[in-house]
């Protein structure tokens, strides 16, 4: 009898979103980490040892396809997405990410979501090979998988609470396999429509990452960590078709290595990032947008903070 409500779905609706952005970045090594430092992305990116690797122009194409079904149980949405970063000069940093998402919204105001993210072969830089005595420089690359689930509930009008959990893997190339890491994340999110035209999103993540290097003391390279991440995002409609976006993100990494001669033994890292963006609705299907982003990273074992600045303009078309 439980199948009776499934035999008559309303006609499925399919939507497609195409996006293209052009960026200027003053540090290609930190560009990917900065762009993914948000609640909806992958804020705890892998450790980056080699920074300040130069400026570049970056093109970001992205495509999302959604299919929505309705039944007496609510609305079901299935989506697949692909996104890339293409660098004008430093092509080794070119990479893409791919994802799948399943969401179920119930008439009661509760919704469930499942997501899979795949980011293959991301180039981090030419890093010191700690697995050999030569200490030569080799390409460091990492592939990321994570699976996440969320449950969301509208507790009162215009206020939604969400709880997120995820598990993931970061798998490195052969010269850096001691950095292979499994991690898990938990945290609450809040979406609040303060008044028509003003929306606030806040969230906190606690994450634990355990690297294989903690059991391989001969390499003095354990990137295991405890991470605290806090994010605040504010959207303000300044006219019927124009929206201002403001965001502040903070991340604290407490490295948990206890290996002698490991620079991360007892070390910490603080990351602050601020963003300003503007969206202009040109037509019902077309949006123009642009923005500015500045991040500051300071590890306790480094002499000074590292600054990364990104500026972009782009557009979104939905059909």
mmCIF file with all atom_site columns, N, CA and C in Angstrom, residues 79-132:
data_model
loop_
_atom_site.group_PDB
_atom_site.id
_atom_site.type_symbol
_atom_site.label_atom_id
_atom_site.label_alt_id
_atom_site.label_comp_id
_atom_site.label_asym_id
_atom_site.label_entity_id
_atom_site.label_seq_id
_atom_site.pdbx_PDB_ins_code
_atom_site.Cartn_x
_atom_site.Cartn_y
_atom_site.Cartn_z
_atom_site.occupancy
_atom_site.B_iso_or_equiv
_atom_site.pdbx_formal_charge
_atom_site.auth_seq_id
_atom_site.auth_comp_id
_atom_site.auth_asym_id
_atom_site.auth_atom_id
_atom_site.pdbx_PDB_model_num
ATOM 1   N N  . UNK A 1 79  ? 19.872 16.211 -8.943  1.00 0.00 ? 79  UNK A N  1
ATOM 2   C CA . UNK A 1 79  ? 20.701 17.118 -9.744  1.00 0.00 ? 79  UNK A CA 1
ATOM 3   C C  . UNK A 1 79  ? 22.101 16.548 -9.904  1.00 0.00 ? 79  UNK A C  1
ATOM 4   N N  . UNK A 1 80  ? 22.691 16.845 -11.057 1.00 0.00 ? 80  UNK A N  1
ATOM 5   C CA . UNK A 1 80  ? 24.091 16.531 -11.321 1.00 0.00 ? 80  UNK A CA 1
ATOM 6   C C  . UNK A 1 80  ? 24.773 17.821 -11.736 1.00 0.00 ? 80  UNK A C  1
ATOM 7   N N  . UNK A 1 81  ? 26.061 17.937 -11.423 1.00 0.00 ? 81  UNK A N  1
ATOM 8   C CA . UNK A 1 81  ? 26.759 19.188 -11.710 1.00 0.00 ? 81  UNK A CA 1
ATOM 9   C C  . UNK A 1 81  ? 28.209 18.922 -12.071 1.00 0.00 ? 81  UNK A C  1
ATOM 10  N N  . UNK A 1 82  ? 28.757 19.829 -12.843 1.00 0.00 ? 82  UNK A N  1
ATOM 11  C CA . UNK A 1 82  ? 30.170 19.807 -13.184 1.00 0.00 ? 82  UNK A CA 1
ATOM 12  C C  . UNK A 1 82  ? 30.696 21.233 -13.215 1.00 0.00 ? 82  UNK A C  1
ATOM 13  N N  . UNK A 1 83  ? 31.911 21.419 -12.748 1.00 0.00 ? 83  UNK A N  1
ATOM 14  C CA . UNK A 1 83  ? 32.482 22.757 -12.653 1.00 0.00 ? 83  UNK A CA 1
ATOM 15  C C  . UNK A 1 83  ? 33.986 22.653 -12.854 1.00 0.00 ? 83  UNK A C  1
ATOM 16  N N  . UNK A 1 84  ? 34.580 23.663 -13.477 1.00 0.00 ? 84  UNK A N  1
ATOM 17  C CA . UNK A 1 84  ? 36.020 23.627 -13.707 1.00 0.00 ? 84  UNK A CA 1
ATOM 18  C C  . UNK A 1 84  ? 36.679 24.973 -13.510 1.00 0.00 ? 84  UNK A C  1
ATOM 19  N N  . UNK A 1 85  ? 38.001 24.936 -13.331 1.00 0.00 ? 85  UNK A N  1
ATOM 20  C CA . UNK A 1 85  ? 38.828 26.135 -13.309 1.00 0.00 ? 85  UNK A CA 1
ATOM 21  C C  . UNK A 1 85  ? 39.901 25.958 -14.378 1.00 0.00 ? 85  UNK A C  1
ATOM 22  N N  . UNK A 1 86  ? 39.932 26.876 -15.340 1.00 0.00 ? 86  UNK A N  1
ATOM 23  C CA . UNK A 1 86  ? 40.885 26.806 -16.439 1.00 0.00 ? 86  UNK A CA 1
ATOM 24  C C  . UNK A 1 86  ? 41.787 28.035 -16.354 1.00 0.00 ? 86  UNK A C  1
ATOM 25  N N  . UNK A 1 87  ? 43.098 27.813 -16.163 1.00 0.00 ? 87  UNK A N  1
ATOM 26  C CA . UNK A 1 87  ? 44.057 28.892 -15.950 1.00 0.00 ? 87  UNK A CA 1
ATOM 27  C C  . UNK A 1 87  ? 44.695 29.302 -17.279 1.00 0.00 ? 87  UNK A C  1
ATOM 28  N N  . UNK A 1 88  ? 44.807 30.600 -17.487 1.00 0.00 ? 88  UNK A N  1
ATOM 29  C CA . UNK A 1 88  ? 45.313 31.106 -18.764 1.00 0.00 ? 88  UNK A CA 1
ATOM 30  C C  . UNK A 1 88  ? 46.777 30.754 -18.977 1.00 0.00 ? 88  UNK A C  1
ATOM 31  N N  . UNK A 1 89  ? 47.617 30.870 -17.941 1.00 0.00 ? 89  UNK A N  1
ATOM 32  C CA . UNK A 1 89  ? 49.054 30.644 -18.083 1.00 0.00 ? 89  UNK A CA 1
ATOM 33  C C  . UNK A 1 89  ? 49.531 29.377 -17.377 1.00 0.00 ? 89  UNK A C  1
ATOM 34  N N  . UNK A 1 90  ? 49.071 29.156 -16.160 1.00 0.00 ? 90  UNK A N  1
ATOM 35  C CA . UNK A 1 90  ? 49.591 28.052 -15.357 1.00 0.00 ? 90  UNK A CA 1
ATOM 36  C C  . UNK A 1 90  ? 48.635 26.859 -15.443 1.00 0.00 ? 90  UNK A C  1
ATOM 37  N N  . UNK A 1 91  ? 48.738 26.173 -16.571 1.00 0.00 ? 91  UNK A N  1
ATOM 38  C CA . UNK A 1 91  ? 47.764 25.129 -16.906 1.00 0.00 ? 91  UNK A CA 1
ATOM 39  C C  . UNK A 1 91  ? 47.823 23.937 -15.961 1.00 0.00 ? 91  UNK A C  1
ATOM 40  N N  . UNK A 1 92  ? 48.918 23.747 -15.222 1.00 0.00 ? 92  UNK A N  1
ATOM 41  C CA . UNK A 1 92  ? 48.978 22.612 -14.298 1.00 0.00 ? 92  UNK A CA 1
ATOM 42  C C  . UNK A 1 92  ? 47.920 22.724 -13.201 1.00 0.00 ? 92  UNK A C  1
ATOM 43  N N  . UNK A 1 93  ? 47.434 23.925 -12.942 1.00 0.00 ? 93  UNK A N  1
ATOM 44  C CA . UNK A 1 93  ? 46.414 24.112 -11.916 1.00 0.00 ? 93  UNK A CA 1
ATOM 45  C C  . UNK A 1 93  ? 44.995 23.867 -12.441 1.00 0.00 ? 93  UNK A C  1
ATOM 46  N N  . UNK A 1 94  ? 44.842 23.607 -13.740 1.00 0.00 ? 94  UNK A N  1
ATOM 47  C CA . UNK A 1 94  ? 43.507 23.314 -14.276 1.00 0.00 ? 94  UNK A CA 1
ATOM 48  C C  . UNK A 1 94  ? 42.907 22.103 -13.568 1.00 0.00 ? 94  UNK A C  1
ATOM 49  N N  . UNK A 1 95  ? 41.639 22.183 -13.207 1.00 0.00 ? 95  UNK A N  1
ATOM 50  C CA . UNK A 1 95  ? 40.987 21.041 -12.583 1.00 0.00 ? 95  UNK A CA 1
ATOM 51  C C  . UNK A 1 95  ? 39.477 21.209 -12.636 1.00 0.00 ? 95  UNK A C  1
ATOM 52  N N  . UNK A 1 96  ? 38.775 20.128 -12.330 1.00 0.00 ? 96  UNK A N  1
ATOM 53  C CA . UNK A 1 96  ? 37.316 20.149 -12.314 1.00 0.00 ? 96  UNK A CA 1
ATOM 54  C C  . UNK A 1 96  ? 36.782 19.423 -11.103 1.00 0.00 ? 96  UNK A C  1
ATOM 55  N N  . UNK A 1 97  ? 35.516 19.670 -10.791 1.00 0.00 ? 97  UNK A N  1
ATOM 56  C CA . UNK A 1 97  ? 34.817 18.930 -9.740  1.00 0.00 ? 97  UNK A CA 1
ATOM 57  C C  . UNK A 1 97  ? 33.455 18.510 -10.281 1.00 0.00 ? 97  UNK A C  1
ATOM 58  N N  . UNK A 1 98  ? 32.929 17.425 -9.717  1.00 0.00 ? 98  UNK A N  1
ATOM 59  C CA . UNK A 1 98  ? 31.684 16.843 -10.202 1.00 0.00 ? 98  UNK A CA 1
ATOM 60  C C  . UNK A 1 98  ? 30.847 16.431 -8.992  1.00 0.00 ? 98  UNK A C  1
ATOM 61  N N  . UNK A 1 99  ? 29.527 16.490 -9.146  1.00 0.00 ? 99  UNK A N  1
ATOM 62  C CA . UNK A 1 99  ? 28.699 16.180 -7.999  1.00 0.00 ? 99  UNK A CA 1
ATOM 63  C C  . UNK A 1 99  ? 27.336 15.626 -8.367  1.00 0.00 ? 99  UNK A C  1
ATOM 64  N N  . UNK A 1 100 ? 26.730 14.960 -7.384  1.00 0.00 ? 100 UNK A N  1
ATOM 65  C CA . UNK A 1 100 ? 25.384 14.422 -7.488  1.00 0.00 ? 100 UNK A CA 1
ATOM 66  C C  . UNK A 1 100 ? 24.652 14.776 -6.201  1.00 0.00 ? 100 UNK A C  1
ATOM 67  N N  . UNK A 1 101 ? 23.374 15.176 -6.306  1.00 0.00 ? 101 UNK A N  1
ATOM 68  C CA . UNK A 1 101 ? 22.609 15.558 -5.121  1.00 0.00 ? 101 UNK A CA 1
ATOM 69  C C  . UNK A 1 101 ? 21.179 15.049 -5.254  1.00 0.00 ? 101 UNK A C  1
ATOM 70  N N  . UNK A 1 102 ? 20.663 14.533 -4.150  1.00 0.00 ? 102 UNK A N  1
ATOM 71  C CA . UNK A 1 102 ? 19.283 14.081 -4.053  1.00 0.00 ? 102 UNK A CA 1
ATOM 72  C C  . UNK A 1 102 ? 18.638 14.790 -2.875  1.00 0.00 ? 102 UNK A C  1
ATOM 73  N N  . UNK A 1 103 ? 17.505 15.469 -3.125  1.00 0.00 ? 103 UNK A N  1
ATOM 74  C CA . UNK A 1 103 ? 16.806 16.213 -2.083  1.00 0.00 ? 103 UNK A CA 1
ATOM 75  C C  . UNK A 1 103 ? 15.335 15.817 -2.051  1.00 0.00 ? 103 UNK A C  1
ATOM 76  N N  . UNK A 1 104 ? 14.801 15.651 -0.839  1.00 0.00 ? 104 UNK A N  1
ATOM 77  C CA . UNK A 1 104 ? 13.392 15.331 -0.654  1.00 0.00 ? 104 UNK A CA 1
ATOM 78  C C  . UNK A 1 104 ? 12.781 16.337 0.316   1.00 0.00 ? 104 UNK A C  1
ATOM 79  N N  . UNK A 1 105 ? 11.802 17.112 -0.182  1.00 0.00 ? 105 UNK A N  1
ATOM 80  C CA . UNK A 1 105 ? 11.082 18.081 0.652   1.00 0.00 ? 105 UNK A CA 1
ATOM 81  C C  . UNK A 1 105 ? 9.700  17.523 0.972   1.00 0.00 ? 105 UNK A C  1
ATOM 82  N N  . UNK A 1 106 ? 9.360  17.460 2.252   1.00 0.00 ? 106 UNK A N  1
ATOM 83  C CA . UNK A 1 106 ? 8.073  16.914 2.694   1.00 0.00 ? 106 UNK A CA 1
ATOM 84  C C  . UNK A 1 106 ? 7.090  18.054 2.984   1.00 0.00 ? 106 UNK A C  1
ATOM 85  N N  . UNK A 1 107 ? 5.793  17.805 2.845   1.00 0.00 ? 107 UNK A N  1
ATOM 86  C CA . UNK A 1 107 ? 4.806  18.857 3.113   1.00 0.00 ? 107 UNK A CA 1
ATOM 87  C C  . UNK A 1 107 ? 4.878  19.408 4.538   1.00 0.00 ? 107 UNK A C  1
ATOM 88  N N  . UNK A 1 108 ? 5.438  18.651 5.458   1.00 0.00 ? 108 UNK A N  1
ATOM 89  C CA . UNK A 1 108 ? 5.514  19.081 6.856   1.00 0.00 ? 108 UNK A CA 1
ATOM 90  C C  . UNK A 1 108 ? 6.512  20.211 7.082   1.00 0.00 ? 108 UNK A C  1
ATOM 91  N N  . UNK A 1 109 ? 7.340  20.511 6.071   1.00 0.00 ? 109 UNK A N  1
ATOM 92  C CA . UNK A 1 109 ? 8.366  21.536 6.232   1.00 0.00 ? 109 UNK A CA 1
ATOM 93  C C  . UNK A 1 109 ? 9.742  20.976 6.516   1.00 0.00 ? 109 UNK A C  1
ATOM 94  N N  . UNK A 1 110 ? 9.858  19.657 6.537   1.00 0.00 ? 110 UNK A N  1
ATOM 95  C CA . UNK A 1 110 ? 11.149 18.991 6.736   1.00 0.00 ? 110 UNK A CA 1
ATOM 96  C C  . UNK A 1 110 ? 11.692 18.555 5.381   1.00 0.00 ? 110 UNK A C  1
ATOM 97  N N  . UNK A 1 111 ? 13.001 18.648 5.210   1.00 0.00 ? 111 UNK A N  1
ATOM 98  C CA . UNK A 1 111 ? 13.619 18.164 3.984   1.00 0.00 ? 111 UNK A CA 1
ATOM 99  C C  . UNK A 1 111 ? 14.892 17.398 4.315   1.00 0.00 ? 111 UNK A C  1
ATOM 100 N N  . UNK A 1 112 ? 15.217 16.439 3.445   1.00 0.00 ? 112 UNK A N  1
ATOM 101 C CA . UNK A 1 112 ? 16.416 15.621 3.577   1.00 0.00 ? 112 UNK A CA 1
ATOM 102 C C  . UNK A 1 112 ? 17.246 15.782 2.322   1.00 0.00 ? 112 UNK A C  1
ATOM 103 N N  . UNK A 1 113 ? 18.574 15.684 2.460   1.00 0.00 ? 113 UNK A N  1
ATOM 104 C CA . UNK A 1 113 ? 19.443 15.795 1.302   1.00 0.00 ? 113 UNK A CA 1
ATOM 105 C C  . UNK A 1 113 ? 20.632 14.867 1.403   1.00 0.00 ? 113 UNK A C  1
ATOM 106 N N  . UNK A 1 114 ? 21.058 14.319 0.263   1.00 0.00 ? 114 UNK A N  1
ATOM 107 C CA . UNK A 1 114 ? 22.255 13.503 0.158   1.00 0.00 ? 114 UNK A CA 1
ATOM 108 C C  . UNK A 1 114 ? 23.098 14.050 -0.981  1.00 0.00 ? 114 UNK A C  1
ATOM 109 N N  . UNK A 1 115 ? 24.419 14.056 -0.798  1.00 0.00 ? 115 UNK A N  1
ATOM 110 C CA . UNK A 1 115 ? 25.301 14.643 -1.806  1.00 0.00 ? 115 UNK A CA 1
ATOM 111 C C  . UNK A 1 115 ? 26.598 13.853 -1.909  1.00 0.00 ? 115 UNK A C  1
ATOM 112 N N  . UNK A 1 116 ? 27.111 13.734 -3.148  1.00 0.00 ? 116 UNK A N  1
ATOM 113 C CA . UNK A 1 116 ? 28.433 13.155 -3.386  1.00 0.00 ? 116 UNK A CA 1
ATOM 114 C C  . UNK A 1 116 ? 29.254 14.162 -4.182  1.00 0.00 ? 116 UNK A C  1
ATOM 115 N N  . UNK A 1 117 ? 30.507 14.375 -3.772  1.00 0.00 ? 117 UNK A N  1
ATOM 116 C CA . UNK A 1 117 ? 31.415 15.324 -4.423  1.00 0.00 ? 117 UNK A CA 1
ATOM 117 C C  . UNK A 1 117 ? 32.691 14.596 -4.828  1.00 0.00 ? 117 UNK A C  1
ATOM 118 N N  . UNK A 1 118 ? 33.146 14.860 -6.047  1.00 0.00 ? 118 UNK A N  1
ATOM 119 C CA . UNK A 1 118 ? 34.358 14.234 -6.575  1.00 0.00 ? 118 UNK A CA 1
ATOM 120 C C  . UNK A 1 118 ? 35.234 15.319 -7.196  1.00 0.00 ? 118 UNK A C  1
ATOM 121 N N  . UNK A 1 119 ? 36.451 15.459 -6.656  1.00 0.00 ? 119 UNK A N  1
ATOM 122 C CA . UNK A 1 119 ? 37.406 16.421 -7.187  1.00 0.00 ? 119 UNK A CA 1
ATOM 123 C C  . UNK A 1 119 ? 38.723 15.737 -7.495  1.00 0.00 ? 119 UNK A C  1
ATOM 124 N N  . UNK A 1 120 ? 38.948 15.325 -8.741  1.00 0.00 ? 120 UNK A N  1
ATOM 125 C CA . UNK A 1 120 ? 40.128 14.524 -9.066  1.00 0.00 ? 120 UNK A CA 1
ATOM 126 C C  . UNK A 1 120 ? 41.377 15.355 -9.375  1.00 0.00 ? 120 UNK A C  1
ATOM 127 N N  . UNK A 1 121 ? 42.536 14.857 -8.916  1.00 0.00 ? 121 UNK A N  1
ATOM 128 C CA . UNK A 1 121 ? 43.844 15.249 -9.436  1.00 0.00 ? 121 UNK A CA 1
ATOM 129 C C  . UNK A 1 121 ? 44.119 16.746 -9.350  1.00 0.00 ? 121 UNK A C  1
ATOM 130 N N  . UNK A 1 122 ? 43.799 17.366 -8.227  1.00 0.00 ? 122 UNK A N  1
ATOM 131 C CA . UNK A 1 122 ? 44.073 18.793 -8.020  1.00 0.00 ? 122 UNK A CA 1
ATOM 132 C C  . UNK A 1 122 ? 45.562 19.008 -7.771  1.00 0.00 ? 122 UNK A C  1
ATOM 133 N N  . UNK A 1 123 ? 46.198 19.869 -8.565  1.00 0.00 ? 123 UNK A N  1
ATOM 134 C CA . UNK A 1 123 ? 47.621 20.194 -8.411  1.00 0.00 ? 123 UNK A CA 1
ATOM 135 C C  . UNK A 1 123 ? 47.778 21.228 -7.302  1.00 0.00 ? 123 UNK A C  1
ATOM 136 N N  . UNK A 1 124 ? 48.630 20.916 -6.313  1.00 0.00 ? 124 UNK A N  1
ATOM 137 C CA . UNK A 1 124 ? 48.855 21.819 -5.186  1.00 0.00 ? 124 UNK A CA 1
ATOM 138 C C  . UNK A 1 124 ? 50.162 22.597 -5.304  1.00 0.00 ? 124 UNK A C  1
ATOM 139 N N  . UNK A 1 125 ? 51.100 22.091 -6.101  1.00 0.00 ? 125 UNK A N  1
ATOM 140 C CA . UNK A 1 125 ? 52.391 22.763 -6.256  1.00 0.00 ? 125 UNK A CA 1
ATOM 141 C C  . UNK A 1 125 ? 53.518 21.757 -6.296  1.00 0.00 ? 125 UNK A C  1
ATOM 142 N N  . UNK A 1 126 ? 54.729 22.242 -6.560  1.00 0.00 ? 126 UNK A N  1
ATOM 143 C CA . UNK A 1 126 ? 55.925 21.399 -6.506  1.00 0.00 ? 126 UNK A CA 1
ATOM 144 C C  . UNK A 1 126 ? 56.432 21.420 -5.073  1.00 0.00 ? 126 UNK A C  1
ATOM 145 N N  . UNK A 1 127 ? 56.318 20.281 -4.389  1.00 0.00 ? 127 UNK A N  1
ATOM 146 C CA . UNK A 1 127 ? 56.616 20.219 -2.972  1.00 0.00 ? 127 UNK A CA 1
ATOM 147 C C  . UNK A 1 127 ? 57.786 19.274 -2.704  1.00 0.00 ? 127 UNK A C  1
ATOM 148 N N  . UNK A 1 128 ? 58.370 19.406 -1.529  1.00 0.00 ? 128 UNK A N  1
ATOM 149 C CA . UNK A 1 128 ? 59.513 18.588 -1.129  1.00 0.00 ? 128 UNK A CA 1
ATOM 150 C C  . UNK A 1 128 ? 59.082 17.158 -0.859  1.00 0.00 ? 128 UNK A C  1
ATOM 151 N N  . UNK A 1 129 ? 59.784 16.229 -1.476  1.00 0.00 ? 129 UNK A N  1
ATOM 152 C CA . UNK A 1 129 ? 59.487 14.805 -1.290  1.00 0.00 ? 129 UNK A CA 1
ATOM 153 C C  . UNK A 1 129 ? 60.092 14.342 0.023   1.00 0.00 ? 129 UNK A C  1
ATOM 154 N N  . UNK A 1 130 ? 59.238 14.120 1.010   1.00 0.00 ? 130 UNK A N  1
ATOM 155 C CA . UNK A 1 130 ? 59.718 13.705 2.328   1.00 0.00 ? 130 UNK A CA 1
ATOM 156 C C  . UNK A 1 130 ? 59.929 12.197 2.426   1.00 0.00 ? 130 UNK A C  1
ATOM 157 N N  . UNK A 1 131 ? 59.605 11.465 1.391   1.00 0.00 ? 131 UNK A N  1
ATOM 158 C CA . UNK A 1 131 ? 59.732 10.012 1.425   1.00 0.00 ? 131 UNK A CA 1
ATOM 159 C C  . UNK A 1 131 ? 61.119 9.539  0.965   1.00 0.00 ? 131 UNK A C  1
ATOM 160 N N  . UNK A 1 132 ? 61.969 10.445 0.526   1.00 0.00 ? 132 UNK A N  1
ATOM 161 C CA . UNK A 1 132 ? 63.314 10.071 0.099   1.00 0.00 ? 132 UNK A CA 1
ATOM 162 C C  . UNK A 1 132 ? 64.325 11.022 0.734   1.00 0.00 ? 132 UNK A C  1
#
